Coordinates of C-alpha atoms and ligand atoms in Angstrom, one line a residue:
M64 CA 50.1 -44.1 -75.3
R65 CA 53.2 -46.2 -74.5
P66 CA 56.1 -44.6 -72.8
P67 CA 59.8 -45.1 -73.5
T68 CA 61.5 -47.7 -71.7
R69 CA 64.5 -45.6 -70.7
S70 CA 62.2 -43.7 -68.1
A71 CA 61.9 -47.0 -66.2
M72 CA 65.6 -46.8 -65.2
R73 CA 65.2 -43.6 -63.6
L74 CA 63.0 -45.4 -61.4
S75 CA 65.5 -47.3 -59.8
R76 CA 66.7 -44.2 -57.6
H77 CA 62.9 -44.5 -56.2
P78 CA 62.3 -47.9 -55.7
H79 CA 59.2 -47.3 -53.6
R80 CA 57.4 -46.0 -56.4
R81 CA 56.2 -49.3 -58.1
L82 CA 54.7 -47.8 -61.1
G83 CA 52.6 -49.8 -63.7
T84 CA 54.1 -48.0 -66.7
A85 CA 57.4 -46.6 -67.3
A86 CA 56.2 -43.1 -68.4
L87 CA 54.3 -42.7 -65.5
A88 CA 57.3 -43.7 -63.3
G89 CA 59.4 -40.9 -65.0
V90 CA 56.4 -38.5 -64.5
A91 CA 56.2 -39.4 -60.7
V92 CA 59.7 -38.6 -60.1
L93 CA 59.5 -35.5 -62.0
A94 CA 56.5 -34.3 -59.9
A95 CA 58.6 -34.9 -56.8
L96 CA 61.2 -32.8 -58.4
A97 CA 58.7 -30.3 -59.6
A98 CA 57.6 -29.8 -56.0
G99 CA 61.0 -27.8 -55.6
P100 CA 63.1 -27.2 -52.6
G101 CA 61.2 -26.8 -49.5
T102 CA 58.2 -28.6 -50.4
A103 CA 59.3 -32.2 -50.7
A104 CA 58.6 -34.3 -47.7
A105 CA 61.3 -36.0 -45.7
A106 CA 62.0 -39.3 -47.3
G107 CA 60.8 -42.3 -45.3
P108 CA 59.5 -45.7 -45.8
P109 CA 56.4 -45.8 -47.9
P110 CA 53.2 -46.8 -46.3
P111 CA 52.3 -50.4 -46.7
G112 CA 49.5 -51.6 -48.8
P113 CA 47.9 -51.1 -52.2
R114 CA 48.5 -48.2 -54.0
V115 CA 46.6 -46.2 -57.1
Q116 CA 48.0 -43.7 -59.5
V117 CA 46.9 -40.1 -59.4
E118 CA 47.4 -36.8 -61.3
I119 CA 49.2 -34.1 -59.5
P120 CA 47.7 -30.6 -60.1
G121 CA 50.2 -28.0 -61.2
P122 CA 51.6 -25.7 -58.6
E123 CA 49.6 -22.6 -58.0
A124 CA 51.3 -19.6 -59.5
A125 CA 51.1 -16.3 -57.9
S126 CA 50.9 -14.8 -61.2
G127 CA 50.7 -16.1 -64.9
P128 CA 49.0 -19.3 -66.0
T129 CA 48.9 -22.4 -63.7
P130 CA 49.7 -25.5 -65.5
A131 CA 46.9 -28.1 -65.4
G132 CA 49.2 -30.9 -63.8
S133 CA 52.7 -31.6 -63.0
G134 CA 52.7 -35.4 -63.4
H135 CA 51.5 -38.5 -61.6
A136 CA 52.0 -40.4 -58.5
L137 CA 51.3 -43.8 -56.9
V138 CA 49.8 -43.1 -53.8
P139 CA 48.4 -45.3 -51.0
V140 CA 44.9 -46.4 -51.5
T141 CA 44.2 -45.5 -47.8
G142 CA 44.1 -42.2 -46.4
Q143 CA 45.6 -40.4 -43.5
G144 CA 44.5 -38.9 -40.1
R145 CA 43.7 -40.0 -36.5
P146 CA 41.7 -43.1 -36.2
A147 CA 38.1 -41.7 -36.0
P148 CA 36.6 -41.7 -32.4
H149 CA 33.1 -43.3 -32.1
L150 CA 30.5 -41.0 -33.5
S151 CA 28.4 -40.8 -30.3
A152 CA 26.3 -37.8 -30.9
P153 CA 22.8 -38.8 -31.9
A154 CA 22.6 -35.9 -34.5
A155 CA 26.0 -36.9 -36.1
V156 CA 24.9 -40.7 -36.5
A157 CA 21.7 -39.7 -38.0
A158 CA 23.2 -37.4 -40.6
D159 CA 26.1 -39.7 -41.7
G160 CA 25.3 -41.4 -45.0
H161 CA 22.4 -39.0 -45.7
V162 CA 21.9 -38.8 -49.5
T163 CA 20.3 -35.5 -51.3
K164 CA 19.6 -35.0 -54.7
V165 CA 21.1 -31.4 -55.2
V166 CA 20.3 -31.1 -59.1
D167 CA 17.6 -33.2 -60.4
N168 CA 17.3 -33.6 -64.2
G169 CA 15.6 -37.1 -64.4
S170 CA 16.1 -40.6 -63.8
T171 CA 19.5 -42.1 -62.9
A172 CA 19.5 -44.4 -65.8
D173 CA 19.0 -41.4 -68.3
R174 CA 21.5 -38.8 -66.6
L175 CA 24.9 -38.4 -65.9
D176 CA 25.1 -38.6 -62.0
I177 CA 27.9 -36.9 -60.2
V178 CA 28.1 -37.8 -56.4
V179 CA 29.8 -35.1 -54.2
V180 CA 31.2 -36.2 -50.8
G181 CA 32.5 -33.9 -48.3
D182 CA 35.3 -34.5 -46.1
G183 CA 36.3 -32.5 -42.9
Y184 CA 32.8 -31.4 -42.2
T185 CA 31.5 -31.9 -38.5
A186 CA 27.8 -32.5 -38.1
D187 CA 27.4 -29.0 -37.5
Q188 CA 29.0 -28.0 -41.0
L189 CA 26.9 -29.9 -43.1
D190 CA 24.7 -27.1 -44.3
R191 CA 28.1 -25.5 -45.5
F192 CA 28.9 -28.7 -47.2
H193 CA 25.7 -28.6 -49.0
A194 CA 26.4 -24.9 -50.0
D195 CA 29.8 -25.7 -51.1
A196 CA 28.7 -28.6 -53.4
K197 CA 26.2 -26.2 -55.0
E198 CA 28.9 -23.6 -55.3
K199 CA 31.4 -26.1 -56.9
W200 CA 28.9 -27.3 -59.4
G201 CA 28.2 -23.9 -60.5
E202 CA 31.9 -23.5 -61.0
I203 CA 32.1 -26.6 -63.3
T204 CA 29.0 -25.4 -65.2
G205 CA 30.7 -22.3 -66.0
V206 CA 32.9 -24.1 -68.4
E207 CA 31.8 -25.3 -71.9
P208 CA 30.6 -27.8 -72.8
Y209 CA 29.2 -28.2 -69.1
T210 CA 27.2 -24.9 -69.4
T211 CA 25.2 -26.0 -72.3
Y212 CA 24.8 -29.7 -71.2
Q213 CA 24.4 -29.0 -67.5
N214 CA 20.7 -30.5 -67.7
L215 CA 22.3 -33.8 -68.7
F216 CA 23.5 -34.2 -65.1
N217 CA 22.1 -35.1 -61.6
V218 CA 24.1 -33.8 -58.7
W219 CA 24.0 -35.9 -55.4
T220 CA 25.5 -35.3 -52.2
V221 CA 26.4 -37.7 -49.6
D222 CA 26.9 -36.5 -45.9
A223 CA 30.1 -37.8 -44.5
V224 CA 30.1 -36.4 -41.0
S225 CA 33.8 -35.9 -39.6
P226 CA 34.7 -35.9 -35.8
E227 CA 37.2 -32.9 -36.7
S228 CA 36.8 -29.7 -39.1
G229 CA 39.2 -29.4 -42.1
V230 CA 41.5 -32.1 -43.2
S231 CA 45.2 -33.2 -42.7
G232 CA 47.8 -31.4 -43.8
D233 CA 46.2 -28.3 -43.7
P234 CA 47.6 -25.6 -42.8
A235 CA 50.8 -27.4 -41.9
Q236 CA 52.2 -30.8 -43.0
G237 CA 52.3 -31.9 -39.6
D238 CA 48.5 -31.2 -39.1
V239 CA 46.6 -34.4 -38.6
K240 CA 42.8 -34.6 -38.3
S241 CA 40.4 -37.2 -37.7
T242 CA 38.0 -37.1 -40.9
A243 CA 35.5 -39.3 -42.5
L244 CA 37.5 -40.0 -45.6
G245 CA 41.0 -39.4 -44.5
S246 CA 41.7 -36.7 -46.7
Y247 CA 45.4 -35.2 -46.7
F248 CA 47.6 -32.6 -48.4
W249 CA 51.2 -33.3 -48.8
C250 CA 50.4 -36.6 -50.3
D251 CA 53.5 -38.4 -51.6
G252 CA 55.3 -35.4 -50.3
V253 CA 53.7 -33.1 -52.5
E254 CA 51.7 -30.2 -50.5
R255 CA 49.0 -29.7 -53.1
L256 CA 48.2 -33.2 -53.7
L257 CA 45.2 -33.9 -51.8
C258 CA 44.7 -37.7 -51.4
V259 CA 41.6 -39.6 -50.0
D260 CA 41.2 -43.1 -48.4
Q261 CA 39.5 -44.5 -51.6
D262 CA 37.6 -47.4 -49.9
K263 CA 36.0 -45.0 -47.3
V264 CA 34.9 -42.7 -50.3
D265 CA 33.5 -45.7 -52.1
S266 CA 31.7 -46.6 -48.9
Y267 CA 29.7 -43.3 -49.1
V268 CA 29.4 -43.3 -53.0
A269 CA 27.6 -46.7 -52.6
K270 CA 24.9 -44.9 -50.7
A271 CA 24.0 -42.7 -53.6
P272 CA 22.6 -44.4 -56.9
Q273 CA 24.8 -45.3 -59.6
A274 CA 27.5 -42.6 -59.7
D275 CA 29.3 -41.9 -63.0
L276 CA 31.5 -39.3 -61.4
V277 CA 32.9 -38.8 -57.8
V278 CA 33.9 -35.4 -56.4
V279 CA 35.4 -35.3 -52.8
L280 CA 35.2 -31.8 -51.5
A281 CA 37.7 -31.1 -48.6
N282 CA 36.6 -28.5 -46.1
S283 CA 39.6 -26.1 -46.8
A284 CA 40.6 -23.3 -48.7
K285 CA 44.2 -24.4 -49.4
Y286 CA 44.9 -25.0 -53.1
G287 CA 45.1 -28.5 -54.2
G288 CA 43.4 -31.6 -55.8
A289 CA 44.1 -34.9 -57.3
G290 CA 42.6 -37.0 -60.3
Y291 CA 41.9 -40.6 -59.7
N292 CA 41.1 -41.4 -63.2
E293 CA 40.9 -45.3 -63.0
P294 CA 37.3 -46.4 -63.6
S295 CA 35.8 -48.1 -60.5
A296 CA 35.2 -51.7 -61.3
K297 CA 33.1 -52.1 -58.1
L298 CA 30.9 -49.0 -58.4
G299 CA 31.1 -48.3 -62.1
Y300 CA 32.0 -44.7 -61.9
E301 CA 34.6 -43.1 -64.2
G302 CA 36.8 -41.4 -61.6
I303 CA 37.4 -39.4 -58.4
S304 CA 38.3 -35.7 -58.3
T305 CA 39.4 -34.3 -55.2
A306 CA 39.3 -30.5 -54.6
S307 CA 39.2 -28.0 -51.8
A308 CA 35.9 -26.4 -51.4
G309 CA 37.2 -22.9 -50.5
N310 CA 39.7 -22.6 -53.2
A311 CA 38.5 -21.6 -56.8
K312 CA 41.4 -23.0 -58.7
S313 CA 41.1 -25.9 -56.9
G314 CA 37.7 -26.5 -59.0
Q315 CA 39.5 -26.0 -62.2
V316 CA 41.6 -28.8 -61.3
A317 CA 38.5 -31.1 -60.9
I318 CA 37.3 -29.9 -64.3
H319 CA 40.6 -30.9 -65.9
E320 CA 40.5 -34.4 -64.4
T321 CA 36.9 -34.9 -66.0
G322 CA 38.6 -34.2 -69.4
H323 CA 40.5 -37.4 -68.6
S324 CA 37.8 -39.4 -67.0
L325 CA 34.8 -38.4 -69.2
G326 CA 36.6 -36.9 -72.2
K327 CA 39.2 -39.7 -72.4
L328 CA 41.5 -36.6 -73.2
A329 CA 45.6 -36.9 -72.9
D330 CA 47.3 -34.2 -71.0
E331 CA 48.5 -31.4 -73.4
Y332 CA 51.4 -30.2 -71.3
F333 CA 55.0 -31.4 -71.4
Y334 CA 58.3 -31.1 -69.4
P335 CA 60.8 -29.0 -71.0
D336 CA 64.5 -29.7 -70.0
T337 CA 63.7 -33.1 -68.5
P338 CA 65.8 -36.0 -69.6
G339 CA 63.6 -38.7 -71.0
Y340 CA 61.1 -36.3 -72.2
E341 CA 62.8 -34.5 -75.0
H342 CA 61.2 -36.5 -77.9
Y343 CA 58.6 -39.1 -78.4
S344 CA 59.1 -41.8 -80.9
G345 CA 56.4 -44.2 -80.2
P346 CA 53.3 -45.2 -82.2
E347 CA 50.3 -42.8 -82.5
A348 CA 48.5 -41.9 -79.4
E349 CA 45.4 -43.5 -78.6
Q350 CA 43.7 -40.3 -77.1
S351 CA 42.0 -38.0 -79.6
N352 CA 43.9 -34.8 -78.6
I353 CA 47.5 -35.6 -79.0
S354 CA 49.3 -37.0 -82.3
I355 CA 52.6 -37.8 -83.9
L356 CA 51.4 -36.2 -87.1
T357 CA 51.7 -32.7 -88.4
A358 CA 48.6 -30.9 -89.5
D359 CA 49.1 -31.4 -93.2
R360 CA 49.5 -35.2 -92.3
M361 CA 46.3 -35.0 -90.3
A362 CA 44.3 -33.3 -92.9
A363 CA 45.9 -35.8 -95.9
D364 CA 45.1 -39.0 -93.8
R365 CA 41.6 -37.4 -92.4
T366 CA 42.5 -38.5 -89.1
K367 CA 42.7 -37.2 -85.6
W368 CA 41.2 -33.7 -85.1
Y369 CA 41.7 -32.9 -88.9
R370 CA 37.9 -31.5 -89.0
W371 CA 39.0 -28.7 -86.7
L372 CA 42.0 -27.6 -88.3
G373 CA 42.1 -23.8 -89.0
E374 CA 39.1 -23.2 -86.8
T375 CA 39.0 -20.5 -84.0
S376 CA 39.2 -22.2 -80.7
P377 CA 37.4 -21.0 -77.4
D378 CA 40.8 -21.1 -75.7
G379 CA 42.4 -18.8 -78.2
G380 CA 44.1 -19.3 -81.4
T381 CA 43.4 -21.5 -84.1
V382 CA 43.4 -25.4 -84.1
G383 CA 46.6 -26.6 -85.7
A384 CA 49.4 -29.2 -84.4
Y385 CA 51.2 -27.5 -81.8
E386 CA 54.3 -29.1 -80.8
G387 CA 54.6 -30.7 -77.4
G388 CA 51.9 -32.6 -75.7
G389 CA 51.5 -35.8 -73.8
Y390 CA 54.4 -34.9 -71.5
Y391 CA 56.9 -34.7 -74.6
V392 CA 58.7 -31.6 -76.0
T393 CA 58.9 -32.9 -79.4
G394 CA 57.4 -35.9 -81.3
L395 CA 53.9 -35.2 -79.9
S396 CA 51.3 -32.4 -80.9
R397 CA 48.3 -30.8 -79.4
P398 CA 45.3 -29.2 -81.1
T399 CA 46.0 -25.7 -79.4
D400 CA 48.6 -23.8 -77.4
G401 CA 46.7 -23.7 -74.0
S402 CA 43.6 -25.4 -73.4
I403 CA 42.5 -26.6 -69.8
M404 CA 44.2 -29.9 -70.7
R405 CA 47.5 -27.7 -70.3
I406 CA 46.5 -24.7 -68.4
L407 CA 43.9 -24.1 -65.4
G408 CA 41.3 -21.5 -66.0
K409 CA 41.2 -21.9 -69.8
P410 CA 38.3 -23.5 -71.5
F411 CA 38.7 -26.9 -73.5
N412 CA 39.7 -26.5 -77.1
L413 CA 37.3 -27.5 -80.1
P414 CA 38.6 -31.3 -80.1
G415 CA 38.4 -31.3 -76.4
V416 CA 34.7 -30.1 -76.4
E417 CA 33.6 -32.7 -78.9
A418 CA 35.1 -35.3 -76.7
M419 CA 33.5 -34.3 -73.6
I420 CA 30.2 -34.2 -75.2
A421 CA 30.9 -37.7 -76.7
G422 CA 31.6 -38.5 -72.8
F423 CA 28.5 -36.8 -71.6
Y424 CA 26.2 -38.9 -74.0
R425 CA 27.8 -42.0 -72.9
H426 CA 26.0 -41.8 -69.7
A427 CA 23.0 -39.7 -70.6
S428 CA 20.0 -40.3 -73.0
I429 CA 18.7 -37.9 -75.4
A430 CA 15.4 -39.5 -75.7
T431 CA 13.3 -41.1 -72.8
P432 CA 9.8 -42.4 -72.9
G433 CA 7.5 -40.3 -71.1
T434 CA 4.7 -42.7 -71.7
S435 CA 5.4 -46.4 -71.4
T436 CA 6.3 -48.2 -74.6
A437 CA 5.1 -51.4 -73.2
R438 CA 1.4 -51.2 -74.0
T439 CA -0.1 -50.2 -77.0
L440 CA -1.4 -46.6 -77.0
R441 CA -5.1 -45.7 -77.5
S442 CA -7.1 -42.6 -78.6
S443 CA -7.2 -41.3 -75.2
D444 CA -3.3 -41.6 -74.8
T445 CA -0.6 -39.1 -75.3
A446 CA 2.6 -40.0 -76.4
R447 CA 5.3 -38.3 -74.4
V448 CA 9.2 -38.1 -74.7
V449 CA 11.5 -36.7 -72.2
V450 CA 14.5 -34.7 -73.7
P451 CA 17.1 -32.8 -71.9
R452 CA 16.7 -29.0 -71.8
L453 CA 19.8 -27.9 -73.4
A454 CA 20.9 -24.3 -73.2
G455 CA 21.4 -24.0 -76.9
A456 CA 17.8 -25.6 -77.4
R457 CA 17.7 -24.9 -81.2
Q458 CA 20.3 -27.6 -81.7
L459 CA 17.9 -30.2 -80.5
T460 CA 15.3 -31.5 -83.2
V461 CA 12.3 -33.8 -82.3
R462 CA 10.5 -35.3 -85.2
W463 CA 7.5 -37.5 -85.2
Y464 CA 6.9 -40.4 -87.6
L465 CA 3.7 -42.4 -88.2
D466 CA 4.3 -45.6 -89.9
G467 CA 7.6 -44.2 -91.2
R468 CA 6.1 -40.9 -92.5
E469 CA 7.1 -37.6 -90.9
L470 CA 4.3 -35.7 -89.0
R471 CA 5.6 -32.3 -89.8
R472 CA 3.1 -30.4 -87.8
Y473 CA 4.4 -32.2 -84.5
E474 CA 8.0 -31.2 -85.1
G475 CA 9.7 -30.0 -82.1
R476 CA 6.8 -31.3 -79.7
T477 CA 7.5 -33.6 -76.7
A478 CA 3.8 -34.7 -76.5
V479 CA 1.6 -35.9 -79.2
P480 CA -2.1 -37.0 -78.7
V481 CA -3.0 -40.4 -80.2
R482 CA -6.3 -38.8 -81.0
G483 CA -5.0 -36.4 -83.3
L484 CA -3.0 -38.9 -85.6
G485 CA -6.1 -39.7 -87.6
L486 CA -5.4 -43.5 -87.4
G487 CA -7.0 -46.0 -89.8
R488 CA -7.8 -49.8 -88.7
G489 CA -5.2 -51.9 -87.0
A490 CA -1.8 -51.3 -85.2
H491 CA 0.5 -48.1 -86.3
D492 CA 3.8 -47.3 -85.5
L493 CA 4.5 -43.9 -83.8
T494 CA 8.1 -43.1 -83.5
V495 CA 9.7 -39.9 -82.3
R496 CA 13.4 -39.1 -83.4
V497 CA 15.5 -36.7 -81.3
A498 CA 18.9 -35.6 -82.3
D499 CA 21.4 -33.0 -80.9
R500 CA 22.7 -31.4 -83.8
T501 CA 25.4 -29.3 -82.2
A502 CA 28.1 -27.7 -84.3
S503 CA 30.5 -28.7 -81.7
V504 CA 30.4 -32.2 -82.8
R505 CA 31.9 -33.1 -86.2
D506 CA 32.9 -36.6 -86.0
P507 CA 29.9 -38.7 -87.4
G508 CA 30.8 -41.7 -85.1
I509 CA 30.4 -39.2 -82.0
A510 CA 27.3 -37.5 -83.7
A511 CA 25.6 -41.0 -84.0
G512 CA 25.5 -41.1 -80.1
L513 CA 23.7 -38.0 -80.0
R514 CA 20.6 -39.4 -81.5
G515 CA 17.8 -41.4 -80.0
A516 CA 14.4 -42.8 -80.7
V517 CA 11.2 -44.0 -79.0
R518 CA 8.8 -46.1 -80.5
W519 CA 4.9 -47.0 -79.6
E520 CA 2.5 -49.3 -81.1
V521 CA -0.8 -46.9 -81.5
R522 CA -4.3 -48.2 -82.4
R523 CA -7.5 -45.8 -82.3
Ligands
LIG295 ZN1 45.9 -34.2 -66.5

């Protein structure tokens, strides 16, 4: 989405925020304002070096809904903390960089791989890190569509041994700790903004195979997080979410951030009473969940989330075009009043669920050969296909075809003995087609990504 240029002028009062786009500039300024009196850090010269854009989680409310986010900031790529003393204890050196597959649902090539790295855990606390990682994954899989699709994921932990327990900025702004990833609260002057040293994170992520998503867990109970939603050119993952291990709302922040990184969803929140964000008058937004169109126009043009209009959404209410979204109060609409892309603790709305499933299948395969397709299968062989075990198993169809004709008796099976095919002379084509026919996907373009096939040459 292209931002209005006038927000750029607001930037001049904050020359150290060298932002890539004008809208983000305005948002970053706003975020600092949103932090409110008493929470902003003393202004000082910015740390040198390159910066990266992160999303700031919304302020933790004592009561009432917590906004999902409160804008973006350009933060240093480097972390904070005392330089780490040499890790001399043999146990610590041995543990550092150790990789564990915590959740195993198949090969890295066929599954979505989440890599969890802990920070602020000493060598003695690594068991707790593993428990914390499992607990956070449990929290993520409590939210749809993660619940239904959790078996499309592998979860890896990479042990990062920190010299000190806890992270910088916890409990107080001045508390500085020596940790493996340089995590720190009070990033960019915002207490709940939990930043990391991205190069250090990458050095650990690189030890696990092919990360698709990265979660950094800080050994802390303090509310906070950050979304680094720029895909990594170096390691190929879609983004980094930071979260406090001991704070449940912090996990909700991480889920919201995957809405951006995996679902490619826009924020559905907006800024009331904020100059520059009263009205959006630019072109149609790229993201699937915000639009300049009314519901009627969407339906007439058969575009955006028109397939869901009028349906009851898991976050409450019916899908329509609710005014406000993409940071603007008017001029942009969102599909429902309060999905997780606006309010933490809420589910994804129907268009959001569809976008997340599309994101899952960008990284996960629905049909993987369990028997090699590189050689001809003979009578003694069995053709096997590996399919994900989805929670709503009935939505997955598995159909077998011999020379293009369906073998109805094998429907739903994942293994077919060649002997039972009653083959005639010569080479034949055995194909299995697998499709996820979930009712949560209505876009035929996305549905096409939820199908797969495996083909073998068979002879008797
Ligand atoms: Zn967001």
